[in-house]
Short mmCIF file of C-alpha atoms in Angstrom, two decimals:
data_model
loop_
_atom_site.label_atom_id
_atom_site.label_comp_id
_atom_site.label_asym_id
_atom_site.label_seq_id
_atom_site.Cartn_x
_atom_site.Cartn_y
_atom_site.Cartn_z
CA UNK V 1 280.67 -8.06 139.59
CA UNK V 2 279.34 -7.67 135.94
CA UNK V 3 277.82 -10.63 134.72
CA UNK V 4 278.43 -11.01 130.49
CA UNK V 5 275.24 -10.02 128.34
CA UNK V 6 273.39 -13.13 127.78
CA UNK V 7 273.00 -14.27 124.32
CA UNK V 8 269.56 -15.19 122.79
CA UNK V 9 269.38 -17.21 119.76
CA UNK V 10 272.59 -16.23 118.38
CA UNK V 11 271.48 -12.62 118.46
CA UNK V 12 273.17 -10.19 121.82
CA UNK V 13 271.05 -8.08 123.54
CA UNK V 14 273.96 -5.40 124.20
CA UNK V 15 275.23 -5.14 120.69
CA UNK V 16 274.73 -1.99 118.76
CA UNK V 17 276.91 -2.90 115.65
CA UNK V 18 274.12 -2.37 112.83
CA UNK V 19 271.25 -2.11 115.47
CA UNK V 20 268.38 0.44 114.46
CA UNK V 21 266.99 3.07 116.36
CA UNK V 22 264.53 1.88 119.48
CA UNK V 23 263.11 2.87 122.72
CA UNK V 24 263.62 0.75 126.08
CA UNK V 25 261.82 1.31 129.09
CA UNK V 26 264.32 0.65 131.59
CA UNK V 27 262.56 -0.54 134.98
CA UNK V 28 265.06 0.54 138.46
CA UNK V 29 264.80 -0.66 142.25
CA UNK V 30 261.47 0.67 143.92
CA UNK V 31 264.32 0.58 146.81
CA UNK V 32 266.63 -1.80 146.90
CA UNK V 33 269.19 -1.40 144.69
CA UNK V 34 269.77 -5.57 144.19
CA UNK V 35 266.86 -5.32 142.28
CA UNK V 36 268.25 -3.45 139.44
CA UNK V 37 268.44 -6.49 136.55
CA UNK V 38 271.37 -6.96 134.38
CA UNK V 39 269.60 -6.30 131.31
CA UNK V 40 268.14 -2.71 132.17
CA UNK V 41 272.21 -1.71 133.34
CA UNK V 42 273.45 -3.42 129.75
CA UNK V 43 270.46 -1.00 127.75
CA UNK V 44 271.17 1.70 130.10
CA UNK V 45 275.19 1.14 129.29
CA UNK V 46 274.78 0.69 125.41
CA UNK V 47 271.76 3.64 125.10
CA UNK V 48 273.03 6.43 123.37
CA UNK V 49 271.11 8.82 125.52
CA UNK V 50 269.18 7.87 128.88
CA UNK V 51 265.76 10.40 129.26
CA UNK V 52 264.93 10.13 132.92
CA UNK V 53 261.73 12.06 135.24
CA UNK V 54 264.27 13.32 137.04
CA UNK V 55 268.33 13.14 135.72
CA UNK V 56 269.35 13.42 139.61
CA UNK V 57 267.78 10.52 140.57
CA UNK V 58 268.99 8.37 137.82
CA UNK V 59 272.30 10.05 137.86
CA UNK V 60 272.63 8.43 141.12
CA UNK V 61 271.54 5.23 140.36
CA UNK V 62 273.92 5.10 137.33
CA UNK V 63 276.71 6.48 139.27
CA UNK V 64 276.10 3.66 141.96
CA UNK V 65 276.76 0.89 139.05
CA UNK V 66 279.70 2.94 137.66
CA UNK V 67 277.78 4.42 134.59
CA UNK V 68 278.58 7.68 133.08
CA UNK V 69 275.84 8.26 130.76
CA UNK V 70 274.10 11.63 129.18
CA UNK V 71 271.11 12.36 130.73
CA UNK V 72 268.29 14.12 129.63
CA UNK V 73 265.64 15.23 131.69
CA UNK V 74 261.78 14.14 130.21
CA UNK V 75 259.12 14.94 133.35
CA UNK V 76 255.12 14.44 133.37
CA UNK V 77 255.72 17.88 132.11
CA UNK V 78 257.51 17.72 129.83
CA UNK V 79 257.00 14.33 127.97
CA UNK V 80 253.51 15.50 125.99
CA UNK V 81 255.22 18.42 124.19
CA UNK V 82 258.84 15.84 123.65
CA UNK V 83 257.36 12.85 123.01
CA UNK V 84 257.45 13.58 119.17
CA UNK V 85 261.26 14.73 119.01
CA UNK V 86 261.98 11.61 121.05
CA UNK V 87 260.61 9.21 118.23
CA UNK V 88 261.61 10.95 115.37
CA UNK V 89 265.86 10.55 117.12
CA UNK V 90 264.42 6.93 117.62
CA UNK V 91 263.35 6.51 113.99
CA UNK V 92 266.50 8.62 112.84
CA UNK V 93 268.46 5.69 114.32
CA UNK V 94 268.97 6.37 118.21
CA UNK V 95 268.82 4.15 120.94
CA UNK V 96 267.09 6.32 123.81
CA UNK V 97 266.32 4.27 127.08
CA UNK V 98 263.75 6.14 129.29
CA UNK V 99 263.75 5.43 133.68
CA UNK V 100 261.13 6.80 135.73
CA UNK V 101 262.36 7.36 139.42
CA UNK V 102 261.63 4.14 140.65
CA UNK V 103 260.11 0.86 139.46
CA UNK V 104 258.60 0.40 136.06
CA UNK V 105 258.30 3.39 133.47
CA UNK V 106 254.33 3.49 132.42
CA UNK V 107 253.28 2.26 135.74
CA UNK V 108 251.00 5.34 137.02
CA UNK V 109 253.61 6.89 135.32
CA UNK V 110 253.72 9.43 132.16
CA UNK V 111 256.37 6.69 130.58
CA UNK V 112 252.98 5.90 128.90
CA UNK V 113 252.46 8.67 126.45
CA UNK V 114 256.33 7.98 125.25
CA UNK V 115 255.56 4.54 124.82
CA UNK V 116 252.06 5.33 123.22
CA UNK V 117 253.79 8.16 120.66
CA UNK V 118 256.68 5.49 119.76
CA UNK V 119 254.26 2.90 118.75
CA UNK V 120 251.71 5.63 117.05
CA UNK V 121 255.03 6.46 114.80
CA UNK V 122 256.05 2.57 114.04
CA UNK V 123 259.18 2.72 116.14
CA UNK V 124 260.66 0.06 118.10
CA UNK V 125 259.97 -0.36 122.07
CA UNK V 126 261.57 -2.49 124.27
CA UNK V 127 260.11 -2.93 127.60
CA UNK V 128 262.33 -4.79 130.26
CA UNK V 129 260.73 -6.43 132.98
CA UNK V 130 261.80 -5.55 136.63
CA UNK V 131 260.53 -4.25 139.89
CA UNK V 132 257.03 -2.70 140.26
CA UNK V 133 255.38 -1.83 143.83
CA UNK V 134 251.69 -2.21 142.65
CA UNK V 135 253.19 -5.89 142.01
CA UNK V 136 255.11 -6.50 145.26
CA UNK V 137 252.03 -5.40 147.35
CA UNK V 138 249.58 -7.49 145.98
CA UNK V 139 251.27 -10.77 146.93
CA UNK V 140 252.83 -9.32 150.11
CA UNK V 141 249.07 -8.72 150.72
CA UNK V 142 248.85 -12.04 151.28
CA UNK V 143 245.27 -11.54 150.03
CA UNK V 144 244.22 -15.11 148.18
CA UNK V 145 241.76 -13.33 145.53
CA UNK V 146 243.64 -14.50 142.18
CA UNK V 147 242.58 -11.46 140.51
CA UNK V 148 243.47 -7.66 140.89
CA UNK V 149 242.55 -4.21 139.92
CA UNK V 150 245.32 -1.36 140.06
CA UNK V 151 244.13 1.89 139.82
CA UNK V 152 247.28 4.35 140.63
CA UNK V 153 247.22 7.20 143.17
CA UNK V 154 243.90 6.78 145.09
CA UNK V 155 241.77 9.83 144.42
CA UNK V 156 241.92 13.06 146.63
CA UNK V 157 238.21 14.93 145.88
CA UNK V 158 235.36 13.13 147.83
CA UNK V 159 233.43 12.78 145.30
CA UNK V 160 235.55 11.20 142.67
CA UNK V 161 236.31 8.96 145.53
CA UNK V 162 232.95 7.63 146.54
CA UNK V 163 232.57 7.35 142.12
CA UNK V 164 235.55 5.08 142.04
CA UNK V 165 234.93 3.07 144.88
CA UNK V 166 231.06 2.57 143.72
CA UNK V 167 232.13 1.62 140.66
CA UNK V 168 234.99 -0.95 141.84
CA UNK V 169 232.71 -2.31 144.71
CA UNK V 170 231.73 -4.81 141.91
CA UNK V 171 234.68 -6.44 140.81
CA UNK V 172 235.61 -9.61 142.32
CA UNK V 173 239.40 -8.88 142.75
CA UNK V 174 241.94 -6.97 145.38
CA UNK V 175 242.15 -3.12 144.70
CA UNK V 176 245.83 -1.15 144.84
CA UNK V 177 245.83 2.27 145.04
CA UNK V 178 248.95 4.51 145.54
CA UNK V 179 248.59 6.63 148.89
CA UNK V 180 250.77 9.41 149.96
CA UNK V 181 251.74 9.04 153.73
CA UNK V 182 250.82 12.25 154.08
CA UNK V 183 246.89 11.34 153.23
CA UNK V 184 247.04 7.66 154.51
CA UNK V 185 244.95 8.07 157.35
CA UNK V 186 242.33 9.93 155.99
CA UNK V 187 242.17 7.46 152.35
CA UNK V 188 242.19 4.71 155.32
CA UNK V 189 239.02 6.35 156.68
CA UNK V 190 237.20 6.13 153.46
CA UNK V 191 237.86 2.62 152.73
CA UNK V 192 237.10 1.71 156.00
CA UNK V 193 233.44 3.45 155.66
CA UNK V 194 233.10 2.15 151.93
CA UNK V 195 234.08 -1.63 152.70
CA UNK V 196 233.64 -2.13 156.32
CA UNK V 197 233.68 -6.30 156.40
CA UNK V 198 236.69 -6.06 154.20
CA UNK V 199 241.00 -6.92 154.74
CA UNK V 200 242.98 -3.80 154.03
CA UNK V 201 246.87 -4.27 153.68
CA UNK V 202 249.38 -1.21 153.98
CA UNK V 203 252.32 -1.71 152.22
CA UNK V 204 255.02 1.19 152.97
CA UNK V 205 258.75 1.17 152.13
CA UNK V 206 258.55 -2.07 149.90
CA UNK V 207 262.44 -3.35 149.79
CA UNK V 208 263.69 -0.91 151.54
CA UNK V 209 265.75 -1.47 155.16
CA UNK V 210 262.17 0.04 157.34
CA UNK V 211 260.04 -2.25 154.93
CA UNK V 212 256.54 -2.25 156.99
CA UNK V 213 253.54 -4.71 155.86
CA UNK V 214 250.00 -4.30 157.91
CA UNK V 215 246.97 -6.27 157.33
CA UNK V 216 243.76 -6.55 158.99
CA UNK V 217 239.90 -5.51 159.38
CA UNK V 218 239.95 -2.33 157.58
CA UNK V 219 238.71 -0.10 160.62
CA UNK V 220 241.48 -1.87 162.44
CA UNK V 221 244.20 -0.42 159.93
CA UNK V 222 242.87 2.43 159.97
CA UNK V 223 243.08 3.00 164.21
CA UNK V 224 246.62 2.01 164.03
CA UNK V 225 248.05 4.35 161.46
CA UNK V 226 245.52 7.13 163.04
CA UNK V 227 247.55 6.40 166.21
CA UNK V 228 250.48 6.55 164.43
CA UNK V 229 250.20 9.59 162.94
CA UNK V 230 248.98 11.07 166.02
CA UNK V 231 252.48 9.85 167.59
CA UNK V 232 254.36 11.21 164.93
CA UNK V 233 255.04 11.65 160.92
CA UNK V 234 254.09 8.79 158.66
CA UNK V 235 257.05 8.43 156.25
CA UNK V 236 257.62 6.41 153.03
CA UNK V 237 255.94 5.41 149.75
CA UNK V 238 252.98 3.41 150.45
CA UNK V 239 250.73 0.83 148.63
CA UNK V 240 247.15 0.32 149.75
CA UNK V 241 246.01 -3.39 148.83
CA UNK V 242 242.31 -3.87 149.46
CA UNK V 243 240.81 -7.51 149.88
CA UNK V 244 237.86 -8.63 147.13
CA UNK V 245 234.77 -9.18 148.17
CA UNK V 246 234.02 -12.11 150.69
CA UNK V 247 230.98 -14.25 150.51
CA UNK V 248 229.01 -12.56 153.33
CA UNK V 249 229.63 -9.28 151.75
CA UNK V 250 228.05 -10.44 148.58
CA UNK V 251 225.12 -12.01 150.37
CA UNK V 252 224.49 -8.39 152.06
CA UNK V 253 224.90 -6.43 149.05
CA UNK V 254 222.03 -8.96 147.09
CA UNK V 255 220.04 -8.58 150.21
CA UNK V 256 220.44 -4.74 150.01
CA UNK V 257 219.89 -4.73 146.05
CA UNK V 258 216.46 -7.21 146.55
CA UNK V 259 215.11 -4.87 149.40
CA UNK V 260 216.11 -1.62 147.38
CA UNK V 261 214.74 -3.07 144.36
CA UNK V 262 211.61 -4.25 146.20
CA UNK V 263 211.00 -0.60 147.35
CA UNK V 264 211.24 0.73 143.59
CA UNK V 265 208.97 -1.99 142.54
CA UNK V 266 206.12 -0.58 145.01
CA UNK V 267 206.45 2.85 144.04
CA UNK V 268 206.43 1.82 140.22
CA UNK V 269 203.14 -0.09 141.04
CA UNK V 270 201.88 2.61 143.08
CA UNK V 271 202.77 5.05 139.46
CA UNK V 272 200.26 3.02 137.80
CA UNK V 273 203.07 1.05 135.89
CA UNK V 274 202.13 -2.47 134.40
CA UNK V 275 203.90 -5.74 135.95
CA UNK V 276 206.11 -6.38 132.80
CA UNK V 277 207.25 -2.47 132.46
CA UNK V 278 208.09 -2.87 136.43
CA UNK V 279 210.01 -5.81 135.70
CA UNK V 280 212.03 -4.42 133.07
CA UNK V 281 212.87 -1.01 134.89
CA UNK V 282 214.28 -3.12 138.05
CA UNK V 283 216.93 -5.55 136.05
CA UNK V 284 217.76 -2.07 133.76
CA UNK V 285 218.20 -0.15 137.43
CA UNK V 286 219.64 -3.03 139.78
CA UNK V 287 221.42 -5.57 137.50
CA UNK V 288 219.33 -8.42 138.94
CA UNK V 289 217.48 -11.67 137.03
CA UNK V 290 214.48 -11.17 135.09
CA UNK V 291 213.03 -14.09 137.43
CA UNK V 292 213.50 -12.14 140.30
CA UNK V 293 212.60 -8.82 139.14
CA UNK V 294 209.38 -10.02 138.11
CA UNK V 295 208.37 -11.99 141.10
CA UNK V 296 209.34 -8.44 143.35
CA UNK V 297 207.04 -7.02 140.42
CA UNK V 298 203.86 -9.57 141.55
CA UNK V 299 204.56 -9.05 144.90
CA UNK V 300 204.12 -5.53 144.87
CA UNK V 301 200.90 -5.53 142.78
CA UNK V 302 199.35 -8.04 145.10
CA UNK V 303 200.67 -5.78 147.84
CA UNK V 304 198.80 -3.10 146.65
CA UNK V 305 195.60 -4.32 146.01
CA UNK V 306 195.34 -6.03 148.98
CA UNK V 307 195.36 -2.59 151.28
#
């Protein structure tokens, strides 16, 4: 059953009677089709064209809600070299709507470089809220860190990896990455090795009837989905949520960081370098206080002239 368009301060969202050109970034189900809103069907319905990553899989989803609309396909490859024809139909008066495959358009998506062109060009966006996975994982996680870091499909050289994982070992927050099944074990590996005392969650097949959700120690994921795949194919889309850092992992990585930096403060000294230029190069190279840096500084010095 169609519920009526809801009206907003006298002014309805569905009407097109004097309506200027705009763009809407329709979101659609991640899976289950329930979760398609009534607003994105009501743009969808009044759009005067629908550009979609792939027309077949939002012809489907249009047919399944009894919507005959004219599709257009607009791919990653595709969007850079269309963007610019899209917005000038938008600014010429059109109302194009834009779906990604599933979930919301922009989202480790290209959708981005539409939206980014339309608002380089002054033209109208509308962006609909709905389903996203990255979303959906991080409270399914369960995970109580309030904060979190999405960074799309989780890299697949090993040494962007180990770069990107450095670099978000930091950040007091959960970390979502996309994962293919068909690399899950392996990306499980990694984060196992990179953050051994931390919770890793495995979200596959969000909202969908075989909807799986695994938490634990992260080299205990990672032996059950090796198992797993061992047994047989890993199937479905898949969101890896990755706990933030507890308070014995911080304590370990300052202990590491004072005993690193204490090593680099004896070879300065060793170089001949003064207390205060010691000092400076350890809080430059190791983040920490001045306070401690210099004290590791004095120690050093009074190591050394005491052999």
């Amino acid at each position: 059953m169609r519920l009526p368009p809801v009206v907003f301060g006298g002014i309805l969202g569905t009407s097109k009677e004097g309506a200027k050109g705009k763009l809407v970034i329709c979101p659609t189900p991640i899976g289950n089709l329930g979760d398609m809103t009534q607003r994105a069907l009501d743009a969808l319905e009044s759009a005067d064209v629908v550009c979609a990553e792939d027309t077949r899989v939002t012809g489907k989803l249009l047919s399944a809600f009894g919507l005959s609309k004219r599709l257009e396909r607009l791919d990653e490859a595709m969007i850079g070299g269309r963007s610019a024809a899209i917005v000038d139909r938008v600014l010429a008066g059109q109302v194009v709507a834009y779906c990604s495959d599933a979930g919301m358009p922009g989202v480790s998506d290209p959708g981005l470089r539409l939206v980014d062109a339309a608002l380089e060009a002054g033209a109208p966006v509308e962006v609909l809220p709905g389903a996203t996975a990255a979303a959906t994982a991080y409270v399914a996680s369960g995970f109580a860190n309030p904060r979190f870091y999405f960074h799309g499909f989780f890299p697949r050289k090993g040494g962007e990896q180990q770069q990107v994982l450095a670099t978000l070992r930091c950040l007091d927050a959960c970390l979502l990455f996309y994962e293919s099944p068909n690399r899950l074990v392996a990306t499980l590996a990694v984060l196992a090795d990179a953050f051994p005392k931390r919770r890793v969650c495995v979200c596959r097949e969000l909202t969908k009837l075989h909807e799986e959700v695994v938490r634990g120690a992260a080299a205990d994921v990672h032996a059950r989905f090796d198992q797993r795949a061992r047994e047989g194919a890993i199937k479905g889309e898949i969101v890896l949520v990755v706990d933030g850092p507890s308070a014995e992992e911080a304590a370990d990585d300052a202990a590491d960081a004072t005993a690193s930096a204490a090593e680099r403060a004896a070879e300065l000294v060793a170089g001949g370098m003064r207390n205060k230029d010691v000092s400076k190069t350890l809080v430059k190279e190791f983040g920490i206080s001045r306070n401690e840096a210099y004290d590791l500084a004095l120690a050093a010095a009074h190591t050394g002239e005491s052999r």
